[in-house]
Amino acid sequence: MIARPISNLYIEHYQRKEMAGIPIPCRNMKMNKNAKIETICVQGGYEPQNGDPRILPIIQSTTFKYDSSDDMGKLFDLEASGYFYSRLQNPTCDTVAKKICELEGGVAAMLTGSGQAANFYAMFNIAGAGDHIVSSAPIYGGTSNLFTVTMKKMGIEVTLVDPDASEEEIAKAFRPNTKALFGETISNPSCIVLDIEKFARIAHSHGVPLIIDNTFATPVNCRPFDFGADIVVHSTTKYMDGHAMAVGGCIVDSGNFDWNAHADKFPGLTTPDESYHGIIYTERFGKLGYITKATAQLMRDLGSIQSPQSAFLLNVGLETLALRMERHCYNAQKVAEFLEANEHVAWVSYPGLASSKYHALAEKYCPKGTCGVLAFGLKGGRDTAVKFMDSLKMIAIVTHVADVRSCVLHPASHTHRQLTEQQLIEAGVQPDLIRFSVGIEHVDDILADVQQALDAAYKA
Ligand SMILES: *Cc1c(COP(=O)(O)O)cnc(C)c1O
């Protein structure tokens, strides 16, 4: 049991505080203040005290005991910090949120039950019926459905924009009721690299935050806050977990967006919440207001928590994230080069390739490498794609990306099959696109499997 509860509402990232010159002691006092990302992966989050378990404990408890009615009452009024019910907060989950918060360089974070829940909460925390959001068009199929179908039913409209369009062009999508701009650092599955600084400028000139889904790059390869993003979301299901063990998500706030400067746009944060005796989140919690509201209001009312068991597994994954990303990127680069040189391959999209339209953006935003996912098309189109995938032996066809095992998927037949041909193209998904998630096996074995499947697919 963690003796002293660590509340995600009171997370302050030491580096940021250091920069701001505010002398608040960081939690991980034993970790070098300028610790590198590799060190935070291993040492961040959990800080055992004298006699505590060496490894993050799984607090498998729905509830927490208090001595008096008054103690408990203060928690419900958000007057005191502490745990009372795991739908709102759980120490295991909060500790892992804290590690991700440190990795991203944010001020507060919360885990969610899935990446979908993270994206939904990140938006719904600041947008409601009658509001509008702007999103980059090439994004994950699930997020695209969430924005264009489900949130639309809730009265929130979305305009999808071409991320490569000019600032003036993208600005035309904004309306007086626009509440956020959204994009993915590296889009799933098309591997488009977002110009985060451009997006941040557009968002901020319209008085709204930039929300970035950083699932594919991970904070090991890109920290969107360094380029002006305000909120980062993750599907932790992917590289962070890395072993395809548990579905999960996370929202991290940079603490940089000034909600009060645009108070009329964000009444949920800047006016009294009647369900908490009229507290005003930005007033009471300052930079922690956004995550506090998402926890105290959305998680309270909508659920979607990550289980402590899953958070434990996520933490184990995070410990090796930096090492794994290095190998994923190395292998994916080799596979991309191999495919590009192959006569049967029509096209390859991998930002690590010098020929990629996104190479310069990748060098800027992800200098260490982008991710292990690439997309390509085979000459012969859809049918050949299916033949190739069915001929693979080690590399499996699975609805997943970004774990240690190499896998492939044909989005037009699988994840994006609800979309029309036109919607597919808008989402950056060519009908012949094969999404290849390159794992951390030896690259020679990956290439050998690809080669034999190509031979089989093109056998007369
Ligand atoms: C998978 C994914 C999601 C959704 O995450 P789940 O954990 O599957 O709910 C969101 N965004 C991106 C970029 C993803 O790859």
Short mmCIF file of C-alpha atoms in Angstrom, two decimals, residues 121-423:
data_model
loop_
_atom_site.label_atom_id
_atom_site.label_comp_id
_atom_site.label_asym_id
_atom_site.label_seq_id
_atom_site.Cartn_x
_atom_site.Cartn_y
_atom_site.Cartn_z
CA TYR A 121 -12.95 13.30 -22.46
CA ALA A 122 -10.25 15.66 -23.71
CA MET A 123 -12.84 17.21 -26.05
CA PHE A 124 -15.99 16.87 -23.99
CA ASN A 125 -14.25 18.56 -21.06
CA ILE A 126 -14.38 21.82 -23.03
CA ALA A 127 -17.00 21.31 -25.77
CA GLY A 128 -20.71 20.56 -25.48
CA ALA A 129 -23.93 20.70 -27.47
CA GLY A 130 -23.88 23.69 -29.82
CA ASP A 131 -20.09 23.77 -29.99
CA HIS A 132 -17.72 23.03 -32.82
CA ILE A 133 -14.23 21.57 -33.12
CA VAL A 134 -11.66 21.49 -35.91
CA SER A 135 -9.60 18.40 -36.55
CA SER A 136 -6.92 17.32 -38.93
CA ALA A 137 -8.58 14.89 -41.36
CA PRO A 138 -6.01 12.08 -41.40
CA ILE A 139 -6.55 10.59 -37.96
CA TYR A 140 -7.26 7.19 -36.43
CA GLY A 141 -10.51 5.66 -37.75
CA GLY A 142 -12.01 5.32 -34.26
CA THR A 143 -11.37 8.97 -33.48
CA SER A 144 -12.81 9.94 -36.83
CA ASN A 145 -16.01 8.01 -36.01
CA LEU A 146 -16.11 9.54 -32.55
CA PHE A 147 -15.88 13.08 -33.93
CA THR A 148 -18.04 12.78 -37.02
CA VAL A 149 -20.75 10.38 -35.83
CA THR A 150 -21.05 10.05 -32.06
CA MET A 151 -20.14 13.57 -30.99
CA LYS A 152 -22.31 14.91 -33.78
CA LYS A 153 -25.25 13.12 -32.16
CA MET A 154 -24.37 14.96 -28.96
CA GLY A 155 -24.61 18.27 -30.78
CA ILE A 156 -20.89 18.88 -31.30
CA GLU A 157 -19.93 19.57 -34.88
CA VAL A 158 -16.54 18.90 -36.40
CA THR A 159 -14.80 20.32 -39.45
CA LEU A 160 -12.00 18.18 -40.86
CA VAL A 161 -9.09 20.02 -42.45
CA ASP A 162 -6.16 19.05 -44.63
CA PRO A 163 -3.16 19.34 -42.28
CA ASP A 164 -0.92 20.33 -45.17
CA ALA A 165 -3.13 23.28 -46.15
CA SER A 166 -1.95 26.83 -45.46
CA GLU A 167 -2.69 28.58 -42.18
CA GLU A 168 -5.15 30.85 -43.98
CA GLU A 169 -6.97 27.88 -45.45
CA ILE A 170 -7.21 26.02 -42.12
CA ALA A 171 -8.29 29.21 -40.34
CA LYS A 172 -11.42 29.29 -42.54
CA ALA A 173 -12.71 26.23 -40.68
CA PHE A 174 -12.98 28.17 -37.41
CA ARG A 175 -16.25 29.58 -36.12
CA PRO A 176 -17.12 31.68 -33.08
CA ASN A 177 -18.22 28.49 -31.27
CA THR A 178 -15.05 26.50 -32.06
CA LYS A 179 -13.53 25.09 -28.87
CA ALA A 180 -10.45 23.11 -29.89
CA LEU A 181 -8.10 22.10 -32.68
CA PHE A 182 -7.04 18.45 -32.88
CA GLY A 183 -4.40 16.42 -34.70
CA GLU A 184 -2.11 13.39 -34.41
CA THR A 185 1.67 13.86 -34.21
CA ILE A 186 2.02 10.95 -36.63
CA SER A 187 -1.29 9.90 -38.11
CA ASN A 188 -2.60 6.36 -37.84
CA PRO A 189 -2.35 4.68 -40.33
CA SER A 190 -1.13 7.10 -43.01
CA CYS A 191 2.04 8.20 -41.12
CA ILE A 192 1.56 11.89 -41.90
CA VAL A 193 3.67 14.10 -39.64
CA LEU A 194 1.75 17.07 -38.29
CA ASP A 195 3.29 20.55 -38.31
CA ILE A 196 2.55 21.04 -34.61
CA GLU A 197 3.89 24.61 -34.46
CA LYS A 198 1.67 25.65 -37.35
CA PHE A 199 -1.34 24.03 -35.70
CA ALA A 200 -0.52 25.69 -32.37
CA ARG A 201 -0.34 29.11 -34.03
CA ILE A 202 -3.72 28.57 -35.70
CA ALA A 203 -5.35 27.31 -32.49
CA HIS A 204 -3.97 30.11 -30.34
CA SER A 205 -4.88 32.85 -32.79
CA HIS A 206 -8.47 31.60 -32.43
CA GLY A 207 -8.31 31.41 -28.64
CA VAL A 208 -8.57 27.62 -28.40
CA PRO A 209 -6.21 24.89 -27.19
CA LEU A 210 -4.35 22.51 -29.48
CA ILE A 211 -5.01 18.88 -28.51
CA ILE A 212 -2.49 16.40 -29.88
CA ASP A 213 -2.81 12.63 -29.98
CA ASN A 214 0.81 11.58 -29.43
CA THR A 215 0.18 7.82 -29.49
CA PHE A 216 2.48 6.91 -32.38
CA ALA A 217 5.46 9.14 -31.62
CA THR A 218 5.31 8.68 -27.83
CA PRO A 219 7.11 11.25 -25.65
CA VAL A 220 10.32 9.35 -26.36
CA ASN A 221 10.31 10.63 -29.94
CA CYS A 222 8.29 13.84 -29.64
CA ARG A 223 7.02 16.03 -26.82
CA PRO A 224 4.25 18.14 -28.39
CA PHE A 225 4.26 20.61 -25.46
CA ASP A 226 7.73 21.71 -26.57
CA PHE A 227 6.12 22.89 -29.83
CA GLY A 228 3.10 24.69 -28.42
CA ALA A 229 0.50 21.93 -27.96
CA ASP A 230 -1.69 22.44 -24.88
CA ILE A 231 -3.10 19.01 -24.19
CA VAL A 232 -1.75 15.61 -25.16
CA VAL A 233 -3.78 12.40 -25.39
CA HIS A 234 -2.61 8.83 -25.73
CA SER A 235 -3.89 5.43 -26.51
CA THR A 236 -1.59 3.72 -24.01
CA THR A 237 -2.72 0.47 -25.64
CA LYS A 238 -0.03 1.01 -28.26
CA TYR A 239 3.70 1.62 -27.71
CA MET A 240 3.38 2.68 -24.08
CA ASP A 241 2.02 -0.72 -23.11
CA GLY A 242 3.92 -2.16 -26.03
CA HIS A 243 3.04 -5.80 -25.51
CA ALA A 244 -0.65 -5.81 -26.52
CA MET A 245 -1.67 -6.59 -22.94
CA ALA A 246 -4.16 -3.92 -21.87
CA VAL A 247 -6.36 -1.28 -23.49
CA GLY A 248 -5.91 2.14 -21.95
CA GLY A 249 -5.57 5.87 -22.47
CA CYS A 250 -4.17 9.00 -20.89
CA ILE A 251 -4.75 12.77 -20.99
CA VAL A 252 -1.94 15.14 -20.05
CA ASP A 253 -2.31 18.89 -19.59
CA SER A 254 0.64 21.22 -20.19
CA GLY A 255 -0.92 23.80 -17.91
CA ASN A 256 -0.08 26.42 -20.54
CA PHE A 257 -3.48 27.30 -21.96
CA ASP A 258 -4.98 30.37 -20.30
CA TRP A 259 -8.65 29.41 -19.95
CA ASN A 260 -9.45 32.66 -18.17
CA ALA A 261 -8.18 34.73 -21.08
CA HIS A 262 -10.98 33.12 -23.10
CA ALA A 263 -13.40 32.67 -20.23
CA ASP A 264 -16.53 33.13 -22.36
CA LYS A 265 -15.51 30.18 -24.54
CA PHE A 266 -14.92 27.79 -21.65
CA PRO A 267 -17.68 28.36 -19.09
CA GLY A 268 -17.29 24.80 -17.77
CA LEU A 269 -13.89 25.74 -16.41
CA THR A 270 -14.43 29.39 -15.58
CA THR A 271 -17.93 29.51 -14.06
CA PRO A 272 -19.32 27.71 -10.98
CA ASP A 273 -19.91 23.95 -11.13
CA GLU A 274 -23.23 23.44 -9.37
CA SER A 275 -22.43 19.77 -8.85
CA TYR A 276 -19.56 20.82 -6.55
CA HIS A 277 -21.20 23.63 -4.57
CA GLY A 278 -20.27 26.17 -7.18
CA ILE A 279 -16.51 25.79 -7.29
CA ILE A 280 -14.77 27.35 -10.28
CA TYR A 281 -12.13 24.96 -11.55
CA THR A 282 -9.63 27.50 -12.87
CA GLU A 283 -9.98 29.61 -9.72
CA ARG A 284 -9.67 26.79 -7.20
CA PHE A 285 -7.17 24.58 -9.03
CA GLY A 286 -5.28 26.99 -11.29
CA LYS A 287 -3.20 25.10 -13.84
CA LEU A 288 -4.67 21.83 -12.59
CA GLY A 289 -8.24 22.94 -13.35
CA TYR A 290 -8.65 21.14 -16.66
CA ILE A 291 -7.61 17.70 -15.37
CA THR A 292 -9.44 18.25 -12.09
CA LYS A 293 -12.66 18.92 -13.98
CA ALA A 294 -12.14 15.90 -16.23
CA THR A 295 -11.63 13.71 -13.17
CA ALA A 296 -14.17 15.18 -10.80
CA GLN A 297 -16.92 15.68 -13.35
CA LEU A 298 -16.46 13.49 -16.43
CA MET A 299 -14.96 10.45 -14.72
CA ARG A 300 -17.51 10.76 -11.93
CA ASP A 301 -20.42 10.82 -14.36
CA LEU A 302 -19.21 8.73 -17.28
CA GLY A 303 -16.80 6.17 -15.80
CA SER A 304 -14.25 4.69 -18.24
CA ILE A 305 -11.44 4.25 -15.76
CA GLN A 306 -8.36 2.24 -16.38
CA SER A 307 -8.19 -0.71 -13.99
CA PRO A 308 -5.31 -0.82 -11.48
CA GLN A 309 -4.23 -4.15 -12.99
CA SER A 310 -4.00 -2.58 -16.44
CA ALA A 311 -2.16 0.45 -15.08
CA PHE A 312 0.37 -1.89 -13.47
CA LEU A 313 0.98 -3.60 -16.82
CA LEU A 314 1.21 -0.22 -18.52
CA ASN A 315 3.88 0.82 -16.05
CA VAL A 316 5.93 -2.28 -16.83
CA GLY A 317 5.64 -1.39 -20.50
CA LEU A 318 6.69 2.21 -19.90
CA GLU A 319 9.89 1.06 -18.22
CA THR A 320 11.25 -0.20 -21.56
CA LEU A 321 9.52 2.33 -23.84
CA ALA A 322 12.67 4.22 -24.78
CA LEU A 323 14.59 1.04 -25.63
CA ARG A 324 11.74 -0.40 -27.63
CA MET A 325 11.10 2.78 -29.62
CA GLU A 326 14.72 2.83 -30.70
CA ARG A 327 14.46 -0.71 -32.09
CA HIS A 328 10.99 -0.18 -33.60
CA CYS A 329 12.34 2.84 -35.50
CA TYR A 330 15.53 1.08 -36.59
CA ASN A 331 13.63 -1.93 -37.92
CA ALA A 332 10.90 0.16 -39.58
CA GLN A 333 13.52 2.24 -41.39
CA LYS A 334 15.13 -0.95 -42.78
CA VAL A 335 11.75 -2.37 -43.80
CA ALA A 336 10.73 0.92 -45.45
CA GLU A 337 13.98 1.03 -47.43
CA PHE A 338 13.56 -2.61 -48.44
CA LEU A 339 10.00 -2.02 -49.64
CA GLU A 340 10.89 1.17 -51.47
CA ALA A 341 13.53 -0.72 -53.47
CA ASN A 342 11.17 -3.60 -54.34
CA GLU A 343 9.74 -3.77 -57.85
CA HIS A 344 6.28 -4.91 -56.65
CA VAL A 345 5.79 -2.03 -54.26
CA ALA A 346 3.73 0.86 -55.64
CA TRP A 347 4.41 3.29 -52.83
CA VAL A 348 5.72 3.48 -49.26
CA SER A 349 4.80 6.06 -46.64
CA TYR A 350 7.33 6.30 -43.87
CA PRO A 351 8.55 9.69 -42.68
CA GLY A 352 12.04 8.26 -42.10
CA LEU A 353 12.52 7.85 -45.85
CA ALA A 354 14.39 10.70 -47.51
CA SER A 355 11.81 10.53 -50.31
CA SER A 356 8.91 11.12 -47.91
CA LYS A 357 6.94 14.32 -48.23
CA TYR A 358 7.05 14.46 -44.43
CA HIS A 359 10.76 13.83 -44.01
CA ALA A 360 11.60 17.44 -43.12
CA LEU A 361 8.76 17.62 -40.56
CA ALA A 362 9.89 14.29 -39.10
CA GLU A 363 13.46 15.59 -38.72
CA LYS A 364 12.12 18.64 -36.93
CA TYR A 365 9.56 17.05 -34.63
CA CYS A 366 10.96 13.52 -34.25
CA PRO A 367 14.74 13.79 -34.68
CA LYS A 368 15.33 10.43 -32.95
CA GLY A 369 12.90 8.60 -35.24
CA THR A 370 9.16 8.56 -35.75
CA CYS A 371 7.63 5.17 -34.97
CA GLY A 372 7.57 1.56 -36.09
CA VAL A 373 4.46 1.88 -38.21
CA LEU A 374 4.60 2.36 -41.95
CA ALA A 375 2.10 2.17 -44.75
CA PHE A 376 2.58 0.86 -48.26
CA GLY A 377 0.70 -0.26 -51.32
CA LEU A 378 1.46 -3.15 -53.68
CA LYS A 379 1.11 -3.05 -57.44
CA GLY A 380 -2.10 -4.91 -58.20
CA GLY A 381 -4.09 -3.09 -55.53
CA ARG A 382 -6.56 -4.53 -53.06
CA ASP A 383 -6.50 -8.19 -54.15
CA THR A 384 -2.72 -8.39 -54.16
CA ALA A 385 -2.65 -6.77 -50.72
CA VAL A 386 -4.89 -9.51 -49.37
CA LYS A 387 -2.82 -12.25 -51.07
CA PHE A 388 0.40 -10.81 -49.65
CA MET A 389 -0.99 -10.60 -46.13
CA ASP A 390 -2.39 -14.11 -46.24
CA SER A 391 1.04 -15.39 -47.30
CA LEU A 392 2.89 -13.94 -44.32
CA LYS A 393 4.02 -16.55 -41.80
CA MET A 394 5.56 -14.89 -38.74
CA ILE A 395 3.97 -11.49 -39.25
CA ALA A 396 0.33 -11.79 -38.19
CA ILE A 397 -2.83 -10.07 -39.37
CA VAL A 398 -4.17 -8.42 -36.23
CA THR A 399 -6.25 -5.40 -35.31
CA HIS A 400 -3.45 -3.79 -33.45
CA VAL A 401 -0.36 -1.72 -33.96
CA ALA A 402 2.63 -0.73 -31.99
CA ASP A 403 3.52 -3.78 -29.99
CA VAL A 404 6.66 -5.90 -29.94
CA ARG A 405 5.32 -8.39 -32.52
CA SER A 406 5.30 -7.40 -36.18
CA CYS A 407 1.81 -7.29 -37.61
CA VAL A 408 -0.14 -6.04 -40.62
CA LEU A 409 -3.64 -4.80 -41.26
CA HIS A 410 -5.59 -3.69 -44.31
CA PRO A 411 -7.55 -0.68 -43.02
CA ALA A 412 -9.97 -0.58 -45.99
CA SER A 413 -11.06 -4.13 -45.11
CA HIS A 414 -10.67 -3.85 -41.34
CA THR A 415 -10.45 -0.76 -39.10
CA HIS A 416 -11.81 1.72 -41.65
CA ARG A 417 -14.33 -0.52 -43.39
CA GLN A 418 -17.25 1.72 -42.36
CA LEU A 419 -15.81 4.55 -44.41
CA THR A 420 -16.72 5.16 -48.03
CA GLU A 421 -13.97 5.27 -50.67
CA GLN A 422 -14.10 9.07 -50.56
CA GLN A 423 -13.89 9.15 -46.75
#
